[in-house]
Coordinates of C-alpha atoms and ligand atoms in Angstrom, one line a residue:
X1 CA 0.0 0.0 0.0
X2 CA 0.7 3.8 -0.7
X3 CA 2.6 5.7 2.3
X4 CA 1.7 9.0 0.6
X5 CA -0.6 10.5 -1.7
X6 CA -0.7 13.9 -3.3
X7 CA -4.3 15.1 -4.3
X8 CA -4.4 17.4 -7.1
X9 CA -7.7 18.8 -6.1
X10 CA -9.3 21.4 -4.2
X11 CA -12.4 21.7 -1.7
X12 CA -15.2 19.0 -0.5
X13 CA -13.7 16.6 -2.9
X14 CA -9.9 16.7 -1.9
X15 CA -11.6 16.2 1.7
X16 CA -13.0 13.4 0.8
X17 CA -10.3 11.6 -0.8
X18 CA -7.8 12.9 2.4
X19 CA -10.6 11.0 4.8
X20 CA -10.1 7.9 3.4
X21 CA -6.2 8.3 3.4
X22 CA -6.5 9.0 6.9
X23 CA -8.3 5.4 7.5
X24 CA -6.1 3.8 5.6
X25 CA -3.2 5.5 7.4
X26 CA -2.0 6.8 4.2
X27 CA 0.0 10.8 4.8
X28 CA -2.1 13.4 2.2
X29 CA -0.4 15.9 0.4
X30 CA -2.3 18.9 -0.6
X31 CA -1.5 22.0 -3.4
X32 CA -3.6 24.7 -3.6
X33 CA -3.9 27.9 -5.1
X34 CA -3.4 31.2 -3.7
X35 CA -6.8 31.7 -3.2
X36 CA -7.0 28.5 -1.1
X37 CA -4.1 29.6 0.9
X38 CA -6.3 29.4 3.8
X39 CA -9.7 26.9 2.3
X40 CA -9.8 23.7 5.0
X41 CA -8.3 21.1 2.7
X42 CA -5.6 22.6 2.9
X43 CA -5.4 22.2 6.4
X44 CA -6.6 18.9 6.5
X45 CA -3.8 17.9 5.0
X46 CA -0.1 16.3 6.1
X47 CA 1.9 18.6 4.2
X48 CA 0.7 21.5 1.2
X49 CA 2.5 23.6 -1.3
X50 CA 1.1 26.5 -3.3
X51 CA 1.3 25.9 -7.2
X52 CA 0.2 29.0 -8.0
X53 CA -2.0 32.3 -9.0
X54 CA -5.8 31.6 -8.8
X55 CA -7.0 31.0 -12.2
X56 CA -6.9 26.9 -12.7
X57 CA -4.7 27.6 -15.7
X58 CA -2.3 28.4 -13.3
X59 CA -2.5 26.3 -10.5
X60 CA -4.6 23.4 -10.7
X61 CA -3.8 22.9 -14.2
X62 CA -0.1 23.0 -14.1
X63 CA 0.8 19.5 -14.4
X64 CA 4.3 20.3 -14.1
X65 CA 4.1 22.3 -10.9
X66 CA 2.3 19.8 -9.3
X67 CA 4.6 16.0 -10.6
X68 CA 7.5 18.8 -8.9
X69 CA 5.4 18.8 -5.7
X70 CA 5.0 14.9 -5.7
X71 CA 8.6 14.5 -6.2
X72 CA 9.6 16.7 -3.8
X73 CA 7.4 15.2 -1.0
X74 CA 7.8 11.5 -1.9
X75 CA 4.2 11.1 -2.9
X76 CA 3.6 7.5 -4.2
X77 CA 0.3 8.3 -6.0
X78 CA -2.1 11.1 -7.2
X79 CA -5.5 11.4 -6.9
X80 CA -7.3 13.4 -9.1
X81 CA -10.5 14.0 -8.0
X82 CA -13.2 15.4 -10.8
X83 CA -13.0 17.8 -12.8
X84 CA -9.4 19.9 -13.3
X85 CA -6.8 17.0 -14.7
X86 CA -9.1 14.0 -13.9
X87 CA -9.8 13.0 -17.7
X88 CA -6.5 14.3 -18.9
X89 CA -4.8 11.4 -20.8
X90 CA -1.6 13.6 -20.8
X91 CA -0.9 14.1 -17.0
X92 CA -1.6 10.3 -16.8
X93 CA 1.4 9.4 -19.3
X94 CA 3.5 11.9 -17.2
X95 CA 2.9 10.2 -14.2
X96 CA 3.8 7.0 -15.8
X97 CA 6.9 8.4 -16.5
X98 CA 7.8 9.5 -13.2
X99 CA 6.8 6.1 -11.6
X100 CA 4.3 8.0 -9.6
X101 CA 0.6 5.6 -9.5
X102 CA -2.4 7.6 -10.9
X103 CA -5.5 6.6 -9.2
X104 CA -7.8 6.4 -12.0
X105 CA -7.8 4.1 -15.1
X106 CA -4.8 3.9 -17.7
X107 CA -4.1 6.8 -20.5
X108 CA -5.3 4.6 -23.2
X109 CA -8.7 3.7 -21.3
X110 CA -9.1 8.0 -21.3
X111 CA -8.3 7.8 -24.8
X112 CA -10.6 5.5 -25.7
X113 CA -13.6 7.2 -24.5
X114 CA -12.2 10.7 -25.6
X115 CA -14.0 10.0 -29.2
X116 CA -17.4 9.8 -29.1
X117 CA -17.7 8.3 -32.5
X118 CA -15.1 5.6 -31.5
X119 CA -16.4 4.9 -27.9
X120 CA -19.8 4.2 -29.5
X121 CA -18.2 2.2 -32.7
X122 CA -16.5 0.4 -29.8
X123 CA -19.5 -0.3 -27.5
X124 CA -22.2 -1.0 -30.3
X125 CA -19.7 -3.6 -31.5
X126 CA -19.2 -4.6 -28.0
X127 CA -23.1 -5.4 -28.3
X128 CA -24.4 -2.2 -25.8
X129 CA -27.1 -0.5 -27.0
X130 CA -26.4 2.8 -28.9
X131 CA -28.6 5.5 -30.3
X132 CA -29.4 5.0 -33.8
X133 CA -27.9 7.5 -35.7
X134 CA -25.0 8.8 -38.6
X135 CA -21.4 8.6 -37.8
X136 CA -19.9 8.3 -40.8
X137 CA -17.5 11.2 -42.2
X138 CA -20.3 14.1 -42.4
X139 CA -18.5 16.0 -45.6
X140 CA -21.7 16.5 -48.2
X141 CA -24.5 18.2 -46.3
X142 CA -26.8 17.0 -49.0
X143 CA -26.5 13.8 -48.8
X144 CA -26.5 13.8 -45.0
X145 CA -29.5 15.6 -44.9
X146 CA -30.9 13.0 -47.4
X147 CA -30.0 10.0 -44.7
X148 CA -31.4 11.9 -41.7
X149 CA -35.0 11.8 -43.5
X150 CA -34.2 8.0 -43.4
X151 CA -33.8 8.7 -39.4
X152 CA -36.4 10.5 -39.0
X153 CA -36.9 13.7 -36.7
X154 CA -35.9 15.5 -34.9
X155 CA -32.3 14.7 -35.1
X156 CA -29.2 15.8 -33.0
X157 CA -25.9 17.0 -33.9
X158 CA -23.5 16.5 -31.4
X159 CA -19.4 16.9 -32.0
X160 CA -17.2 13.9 -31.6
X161 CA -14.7 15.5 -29.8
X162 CA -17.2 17.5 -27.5
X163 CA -18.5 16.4 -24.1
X164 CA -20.8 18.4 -22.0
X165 CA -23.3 19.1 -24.5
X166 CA -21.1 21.7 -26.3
X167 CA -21.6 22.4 -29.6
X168 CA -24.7 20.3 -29.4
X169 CA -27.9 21.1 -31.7
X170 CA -31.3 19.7 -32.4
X171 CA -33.0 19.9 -35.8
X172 CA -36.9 19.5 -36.7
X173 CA -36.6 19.5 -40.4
X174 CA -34.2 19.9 -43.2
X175 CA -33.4 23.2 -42.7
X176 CA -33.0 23.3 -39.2
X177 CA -30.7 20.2 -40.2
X178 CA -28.4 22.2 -42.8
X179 CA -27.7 24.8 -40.1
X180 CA -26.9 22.7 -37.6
X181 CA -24.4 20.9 -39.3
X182 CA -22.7 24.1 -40.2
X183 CA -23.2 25.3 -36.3
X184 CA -22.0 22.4 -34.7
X185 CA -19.2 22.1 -36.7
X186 CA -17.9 25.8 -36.3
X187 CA -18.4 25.2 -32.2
X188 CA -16.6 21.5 -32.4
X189 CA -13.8 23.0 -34.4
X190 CA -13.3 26.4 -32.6
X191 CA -14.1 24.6 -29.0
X192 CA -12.4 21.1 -29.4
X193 CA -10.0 21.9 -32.7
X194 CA -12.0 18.6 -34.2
X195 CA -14.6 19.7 -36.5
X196 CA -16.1 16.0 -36.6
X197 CA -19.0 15.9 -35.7
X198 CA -22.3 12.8 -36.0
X199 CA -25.7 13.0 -36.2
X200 CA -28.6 10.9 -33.5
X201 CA -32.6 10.5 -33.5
X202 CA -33.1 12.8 -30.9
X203 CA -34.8 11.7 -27.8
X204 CA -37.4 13.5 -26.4
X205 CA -37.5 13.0 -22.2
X206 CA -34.9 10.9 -21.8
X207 CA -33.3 10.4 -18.3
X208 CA -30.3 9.9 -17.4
X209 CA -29.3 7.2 -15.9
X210 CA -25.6 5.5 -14.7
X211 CA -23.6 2.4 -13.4
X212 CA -21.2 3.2 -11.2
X213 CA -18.2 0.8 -12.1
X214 CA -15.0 -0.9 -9.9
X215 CA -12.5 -2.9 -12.0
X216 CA -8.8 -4.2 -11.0
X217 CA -5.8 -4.7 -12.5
X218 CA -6.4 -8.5 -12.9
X219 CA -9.5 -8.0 -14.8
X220 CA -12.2 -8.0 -11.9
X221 CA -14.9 -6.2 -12.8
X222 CA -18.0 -5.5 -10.7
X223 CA -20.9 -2.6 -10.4
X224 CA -22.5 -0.8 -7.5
X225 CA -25.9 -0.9 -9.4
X226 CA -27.2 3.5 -11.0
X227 CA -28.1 6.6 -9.9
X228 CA -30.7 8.1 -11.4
X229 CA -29.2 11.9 -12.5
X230 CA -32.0 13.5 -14.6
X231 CA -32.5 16.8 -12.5
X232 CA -30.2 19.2 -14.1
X233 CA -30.0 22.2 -15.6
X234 CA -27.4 23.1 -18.6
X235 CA -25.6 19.6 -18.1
X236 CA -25.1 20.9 -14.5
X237 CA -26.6 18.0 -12.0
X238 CA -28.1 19.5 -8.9
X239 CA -30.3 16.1 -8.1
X240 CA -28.8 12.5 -8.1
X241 CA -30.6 9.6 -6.5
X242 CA -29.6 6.1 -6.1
X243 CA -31.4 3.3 -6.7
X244 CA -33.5 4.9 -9.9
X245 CA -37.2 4.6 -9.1
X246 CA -38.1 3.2 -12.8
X247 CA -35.4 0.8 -12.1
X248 CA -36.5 -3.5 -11.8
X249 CA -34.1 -5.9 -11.2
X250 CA -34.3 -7.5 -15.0
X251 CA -33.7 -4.1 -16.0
X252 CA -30.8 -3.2 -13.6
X253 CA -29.4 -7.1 -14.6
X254 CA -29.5 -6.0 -18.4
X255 CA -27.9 -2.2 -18.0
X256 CA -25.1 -3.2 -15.8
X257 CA -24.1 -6.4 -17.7
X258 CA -23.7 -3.7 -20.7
X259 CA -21.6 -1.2 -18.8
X260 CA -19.8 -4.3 -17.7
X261 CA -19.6 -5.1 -21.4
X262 CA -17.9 -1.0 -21.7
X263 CA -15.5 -1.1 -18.9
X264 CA -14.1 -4.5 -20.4
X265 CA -14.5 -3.0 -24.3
X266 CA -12.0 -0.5 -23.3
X267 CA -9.8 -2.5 -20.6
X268 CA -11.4 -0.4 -18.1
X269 CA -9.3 -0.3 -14.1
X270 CA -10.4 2.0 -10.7
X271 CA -13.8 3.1 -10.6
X272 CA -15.5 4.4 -13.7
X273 CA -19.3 5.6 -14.5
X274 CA -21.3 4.4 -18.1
X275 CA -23.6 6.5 -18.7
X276 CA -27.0 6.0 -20.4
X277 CA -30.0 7.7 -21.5
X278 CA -33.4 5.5 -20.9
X279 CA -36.8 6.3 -22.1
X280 CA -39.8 4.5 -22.1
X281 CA -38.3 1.1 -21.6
X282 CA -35.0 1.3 -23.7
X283 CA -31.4 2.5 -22.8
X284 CA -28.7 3.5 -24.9
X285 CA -25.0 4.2 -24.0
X286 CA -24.0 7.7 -23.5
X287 CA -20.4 8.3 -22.8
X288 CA -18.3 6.6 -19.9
X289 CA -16.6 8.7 -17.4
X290 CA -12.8 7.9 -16.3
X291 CA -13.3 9.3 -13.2
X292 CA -14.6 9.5 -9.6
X293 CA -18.0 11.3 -9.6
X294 CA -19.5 13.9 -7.5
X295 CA -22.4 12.2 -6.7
X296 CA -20.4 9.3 -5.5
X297 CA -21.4 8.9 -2.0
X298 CA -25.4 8.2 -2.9
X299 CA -23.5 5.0 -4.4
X300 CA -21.3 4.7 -1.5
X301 CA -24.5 4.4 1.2
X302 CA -26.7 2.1 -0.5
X303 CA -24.0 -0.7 -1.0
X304 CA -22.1 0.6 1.9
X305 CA -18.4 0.6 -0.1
X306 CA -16.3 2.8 0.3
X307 CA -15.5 3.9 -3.7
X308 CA -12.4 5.8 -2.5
X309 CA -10.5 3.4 -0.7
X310 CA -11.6 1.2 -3.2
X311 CA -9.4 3.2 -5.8
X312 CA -6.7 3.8 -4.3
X313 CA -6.4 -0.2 -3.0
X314 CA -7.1 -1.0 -6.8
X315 CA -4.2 1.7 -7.8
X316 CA -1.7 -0.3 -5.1
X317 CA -2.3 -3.4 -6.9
X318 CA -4.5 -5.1 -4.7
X319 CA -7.2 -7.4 -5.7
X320 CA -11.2 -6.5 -5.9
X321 CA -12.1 -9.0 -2.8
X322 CA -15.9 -8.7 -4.5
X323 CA -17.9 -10.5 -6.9
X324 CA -21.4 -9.4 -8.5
X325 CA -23.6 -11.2 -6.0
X326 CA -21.7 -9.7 -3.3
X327 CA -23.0 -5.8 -3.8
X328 CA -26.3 -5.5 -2.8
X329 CA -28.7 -2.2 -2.4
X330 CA -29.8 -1.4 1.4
X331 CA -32.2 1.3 1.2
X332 CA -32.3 4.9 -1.0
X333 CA -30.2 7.8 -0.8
X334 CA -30.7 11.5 -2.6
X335 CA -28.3 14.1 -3.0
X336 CA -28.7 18.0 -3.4
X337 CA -25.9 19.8 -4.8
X338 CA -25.4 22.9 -2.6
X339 CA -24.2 26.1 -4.5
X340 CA -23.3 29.4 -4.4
X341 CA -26.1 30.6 -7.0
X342 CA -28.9 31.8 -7.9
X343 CA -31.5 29.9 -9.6
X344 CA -33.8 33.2 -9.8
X345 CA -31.3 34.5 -11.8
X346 CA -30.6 32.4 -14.2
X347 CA -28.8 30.4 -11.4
X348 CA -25.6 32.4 -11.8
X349 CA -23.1 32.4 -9.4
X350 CA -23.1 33.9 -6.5
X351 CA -19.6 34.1 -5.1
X352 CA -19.0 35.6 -1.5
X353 CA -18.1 35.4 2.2
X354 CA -20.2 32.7 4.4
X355 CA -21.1 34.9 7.2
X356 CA -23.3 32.8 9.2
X357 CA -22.7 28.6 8.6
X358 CA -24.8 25.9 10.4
X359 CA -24.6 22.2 9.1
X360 CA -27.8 19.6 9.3
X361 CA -27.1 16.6 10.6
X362 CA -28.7 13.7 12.8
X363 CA -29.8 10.3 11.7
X364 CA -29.7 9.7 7.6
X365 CA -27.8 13.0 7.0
X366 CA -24.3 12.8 5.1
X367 CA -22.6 16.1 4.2
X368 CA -19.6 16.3 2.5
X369 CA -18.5 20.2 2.1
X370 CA -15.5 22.1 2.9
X371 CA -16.4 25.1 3.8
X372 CA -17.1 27.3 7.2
X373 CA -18.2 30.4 8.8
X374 CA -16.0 33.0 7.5
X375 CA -14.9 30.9 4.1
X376 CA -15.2 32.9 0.9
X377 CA -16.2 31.2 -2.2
X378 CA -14.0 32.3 -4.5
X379 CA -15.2 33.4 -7.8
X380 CA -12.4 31.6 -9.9
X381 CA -13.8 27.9 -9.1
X382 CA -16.7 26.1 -9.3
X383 CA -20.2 27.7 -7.0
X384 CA -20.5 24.4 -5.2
X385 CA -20.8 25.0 -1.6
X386 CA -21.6 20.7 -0.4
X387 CA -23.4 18.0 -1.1
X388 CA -26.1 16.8 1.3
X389 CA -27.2 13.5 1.5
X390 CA -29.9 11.8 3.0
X391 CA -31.2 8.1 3.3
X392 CA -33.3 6.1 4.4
X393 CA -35.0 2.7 4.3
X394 CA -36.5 3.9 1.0
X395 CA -37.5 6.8 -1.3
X396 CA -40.2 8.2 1.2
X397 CA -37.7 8.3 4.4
X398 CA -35.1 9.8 2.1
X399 CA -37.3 12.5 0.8
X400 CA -38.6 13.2 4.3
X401 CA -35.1 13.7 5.9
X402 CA -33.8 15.7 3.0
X403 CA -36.6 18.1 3.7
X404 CA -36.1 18.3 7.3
X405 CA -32.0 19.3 6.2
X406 CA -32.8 21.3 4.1
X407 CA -34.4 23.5 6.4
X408 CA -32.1 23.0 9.0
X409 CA -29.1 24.5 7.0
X410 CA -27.9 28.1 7.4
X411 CA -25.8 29.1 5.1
X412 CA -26.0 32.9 5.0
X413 CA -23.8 35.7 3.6
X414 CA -24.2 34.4 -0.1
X415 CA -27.4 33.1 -2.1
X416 CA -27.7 29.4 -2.6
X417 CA -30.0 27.2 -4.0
X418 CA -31.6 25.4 -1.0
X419 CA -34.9 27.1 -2.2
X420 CA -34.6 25.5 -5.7
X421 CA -33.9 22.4 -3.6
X422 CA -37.0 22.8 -1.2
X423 CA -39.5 23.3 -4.0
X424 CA -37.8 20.2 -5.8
X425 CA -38.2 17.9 -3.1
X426 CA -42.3 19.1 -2.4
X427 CA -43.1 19.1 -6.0
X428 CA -45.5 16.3 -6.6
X429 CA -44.0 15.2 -9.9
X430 CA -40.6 14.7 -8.1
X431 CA -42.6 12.7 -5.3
X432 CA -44.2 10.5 -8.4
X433 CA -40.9 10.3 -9.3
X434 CA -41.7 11.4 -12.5
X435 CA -38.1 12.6 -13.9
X436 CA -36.8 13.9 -17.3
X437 CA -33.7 15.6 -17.9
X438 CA -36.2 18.6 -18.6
X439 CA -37.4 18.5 -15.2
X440 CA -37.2 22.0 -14.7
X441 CA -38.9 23.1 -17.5
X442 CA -41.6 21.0 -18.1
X443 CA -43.0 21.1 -14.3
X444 CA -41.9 24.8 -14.3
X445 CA -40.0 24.2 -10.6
X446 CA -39.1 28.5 -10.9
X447 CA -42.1 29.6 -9.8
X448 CA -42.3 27.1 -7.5
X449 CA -38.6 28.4 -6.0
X450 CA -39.9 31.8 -5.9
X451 CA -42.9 30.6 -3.8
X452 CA -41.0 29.1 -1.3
X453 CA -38.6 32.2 -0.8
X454 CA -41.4 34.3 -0.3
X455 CA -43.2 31.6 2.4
X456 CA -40.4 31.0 3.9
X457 CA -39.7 35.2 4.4
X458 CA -43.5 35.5 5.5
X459 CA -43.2 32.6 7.9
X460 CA -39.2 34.0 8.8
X461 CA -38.1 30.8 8.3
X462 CA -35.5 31.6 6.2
X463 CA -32.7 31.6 9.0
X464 CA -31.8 35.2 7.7
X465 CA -33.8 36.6 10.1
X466 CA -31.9 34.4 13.0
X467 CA -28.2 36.5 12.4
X468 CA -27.1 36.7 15.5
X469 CA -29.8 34.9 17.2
X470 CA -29.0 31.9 19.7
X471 CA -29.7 28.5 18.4
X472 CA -33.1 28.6 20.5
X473 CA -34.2 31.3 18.2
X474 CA -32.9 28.8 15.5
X475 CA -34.9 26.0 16.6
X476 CA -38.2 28.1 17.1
X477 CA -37.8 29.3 13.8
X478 CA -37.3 25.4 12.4
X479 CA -40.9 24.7 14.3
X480 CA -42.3 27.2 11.8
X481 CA -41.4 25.0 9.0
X482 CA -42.9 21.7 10.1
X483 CA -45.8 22.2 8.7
X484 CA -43.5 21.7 4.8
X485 CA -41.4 18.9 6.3
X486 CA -44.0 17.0 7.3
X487 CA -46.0 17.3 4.2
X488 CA -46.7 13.1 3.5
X489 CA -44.9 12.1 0.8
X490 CA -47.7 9.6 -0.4
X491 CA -50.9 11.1 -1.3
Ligands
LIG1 C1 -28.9 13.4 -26.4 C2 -30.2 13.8 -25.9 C3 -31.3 13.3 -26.6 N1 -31.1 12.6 -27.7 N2 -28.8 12.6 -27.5 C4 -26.3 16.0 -23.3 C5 -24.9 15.8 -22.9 C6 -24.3 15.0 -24.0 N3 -23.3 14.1 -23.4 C7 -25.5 14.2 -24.5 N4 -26.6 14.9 -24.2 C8 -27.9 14.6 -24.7 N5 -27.8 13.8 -25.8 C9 -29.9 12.2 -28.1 N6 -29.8 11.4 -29.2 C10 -30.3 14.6 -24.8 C11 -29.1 15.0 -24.1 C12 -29.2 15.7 -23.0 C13 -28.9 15.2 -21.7 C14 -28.3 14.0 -21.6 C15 -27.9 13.5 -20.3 C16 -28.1 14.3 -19.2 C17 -28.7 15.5 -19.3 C18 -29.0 16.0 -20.6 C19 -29.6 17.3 -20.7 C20 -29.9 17.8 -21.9 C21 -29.8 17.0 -23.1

């Protein structure tokens, strides 16, 4: 096993990854920015070193700056976290070269998932389902546009180099079709310096559902079942559940023997995510993530493994001690992404100094964050504040206790979205479980978040009014809100 690991990540998530070195009596190294000179991973680690000025460019980034760190301290491995360098192929190769472990998957498993037209060549041959679609060269516009009739529409053109949804364009008609070849293309070439792009039947309220994967170095490949991700709003998640409530065990059997079928297509190792989109009975393969995920610990309480050690153990060479049969599902767990925005306005963020900072907690609560009463969000990263968990035996007790956080957490000094979260979690298409990854829209949740900031100022229960106040003042204004936690959950 490891004696030291460097993680080449910032805030809850470098946290998180530090916690389970701790358990494993593992020493952390942490680098940071400038403007984390101070943030709490920082101090939560052994040892840190500043790599630089604030923009990620410059810090984060810097794969140089931060192999010179791990050599320097003696780290054995580096964890990426998500995001920054997780899904760069080329800090993994440099690694390699330095004899320094990278927790995460091999540069050519990356690689292989970088092309979308390849990773679905791969997996379709690899018999996973695929959306139906046109992937060959797209030169003549005519003659593509001739072929998409045979598709029928609406169509989508996505770029193969792209990811994210960038670039991405939906066309009703030939026209609409002609246009969005040219768009897509300017935006894949500009964006991605690829220009190649493919053309799909476009689904219409697909949700989004994915396997959360473990494989070893010996070929070991198990998953810890989906999470159901379809809340979101511009390919931002704010809402991940785990099991997925249209899920049946045939059906769960099926989809995770094909993103099996994906990690092994691509000699998949550490933990991994496939990706799918499902509607009305169907699935098709999405894109597979070479990374660990944000909503993570959902996964994490409902089989009750720990994904993170399990990384790094598979990174040190040991074996997966698990088969298939062995990873069960013991109750549901939900996650709300907490951020620094505001989903009034347009959910922009809302950098800014935490001035008051109280965290729920009790039975069925996990919250990974790493911030505190004074921290300032800094405008240069990403607005996410923490991620609170609940679960419970099933969907009903999860939803119950989420409410009940939701209104126990202060978090004053900067806007967040706990209201968008609060009308979510009482909006009776959510409690059907009724979920498309145009949740927001179609049920139109905005108005509902601007009702529950104005009940919750009529009724003061929006914690503002308790700056300064003593946590009895805190807890008579949580007996105002009862009345919404306790709404039942089954009508
Ligand atoms: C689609 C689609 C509907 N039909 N492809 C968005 C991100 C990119 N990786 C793929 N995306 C989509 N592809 C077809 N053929 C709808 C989306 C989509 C989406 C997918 C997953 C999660 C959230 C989404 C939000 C909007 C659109």
């Amino acid at each position: 096993m490891f004696n030291k690991i460097l993680v080449a990540n910032r805030g809850e998530i470098a946290i998180r990854v530090m916690r389970a070195c701790r358990e494993m009596d593992i020493a952390t190294v942490a680098v940071h920015s400038e403007a984390d000179e101070r943030a709490l991973f920082v101090k939560y680690a052994d040892v840190a070193h500043c790599i630089g000025l604030p923009p990620a460019s410059q810090s984060y980034l810097r794969i140089d700056r931060i192999l010179d760190v791990a050599e320097k301290t003696g780290a054995e491995a580096i964890h990426p976290g998500y995001g920054f360098l997780s899904e760069n192929s080329e800090f993994v190769r440099e690694c390699e070269k330095m004899g320094i472990a990278f927790i995460g998957p091999s540069s050519e498993s990356m690689d292989a998932s970088g092309s979308k037209i390849a990773a679905k060549k791969t997996m379709g041959a690899a018999g996973v389902p695929v959306i139906p679609g046109i992937s060959g060269e797209i030169e003549d516009v005519e003659s593509t546009v001739d072929s998409a009739q045979g598709l029928g529409y609406p169509v989508i053109v996505k770029a193969s180099a792209g990811g994210g949804g960038i670039g991405m364009k939906i066309a009703r008609n030939d026209d609409e079709l002609r246009s969005a070849i040219h768009s897509t293309q300017a935006v894949a070439k500009s964006t991605f310096g690829d220009a190649t792009i493919f053309l799909e039947k476009y689904l219409l309220h697909p949700r989004h559902i994915e396997f959360q994967i473990l494989a070893d170095s010996y070929g070991n490949t198990v998953h810890l079942n989906e999470r159901e991700c379809s809340i979101q709003r511009r390919h931002q998640k704010l809402i991940e559940e785990s099991p997925s409530p249209v899920m049946t065990p045939e059906l769960r059997e099926d989809m995770g023997a094909a993103a099996l079928r994906v990690a092994k297509a691509i000699d998949y190792r550490n933990a991994g995510t496939v990706e799918f989109m499902y509607s009305d009975g169907d699935y098709y393969f999405l894109e597979m993530n070479t990374r660990l995920q944000v909503e993570h610990p959902i996964t994490e309480i409902v089989t009750g493994l720990d994904i993170v050690k399990r990384q790094i153990a598979i990174a040190a060479g040991d074996r997966l001690d698990l088969e298939q049969e062995d990873v069960g599902i013991n109750g549901w767990a939900i996650e709300c992404r907490i951020n620094a925005e505001d989903p009034l306005n347009d959910f922009a963020p809302f950098p800014g100094k935490i001035v008051r900072y109280r965290s729920p907690g009790g039975p069925g609560i996990r919250l990974d964050s790493g911030v505190h009463t004074g921290y300032t969000i800094s405008p240069f990263y990403d607005s996410m504040i923490s991620k609170l968990i609940s679960y419970g035996e099933n969907r009903v007790e999860a939803i119950e206790k989420m409410r009940r956080a939701l209104y126990e957490y202060i978090i004053t000094g900067v806007t967040t979205n706990i209201p968008f979260h609060k009308a979510v979690l009482r909006n009776t298409h959510f409690l059907d479980a009724e979920l498309s990854t145009h949740f927001i829209e179609d049920f139109d949740i905005l108005t509902q978040v601007a009702d529950v900031v104005e009940q919750d100022k009529e009724k003061g229960a929006t914690f503002a009014s308790a700056i300064g106040a003593d946590d009895r003042k805190v807890a008579a204004i949580s007996a105002a809100v009862t009345t919404y936690i306790n709404t039942p959950v089954n009508r």
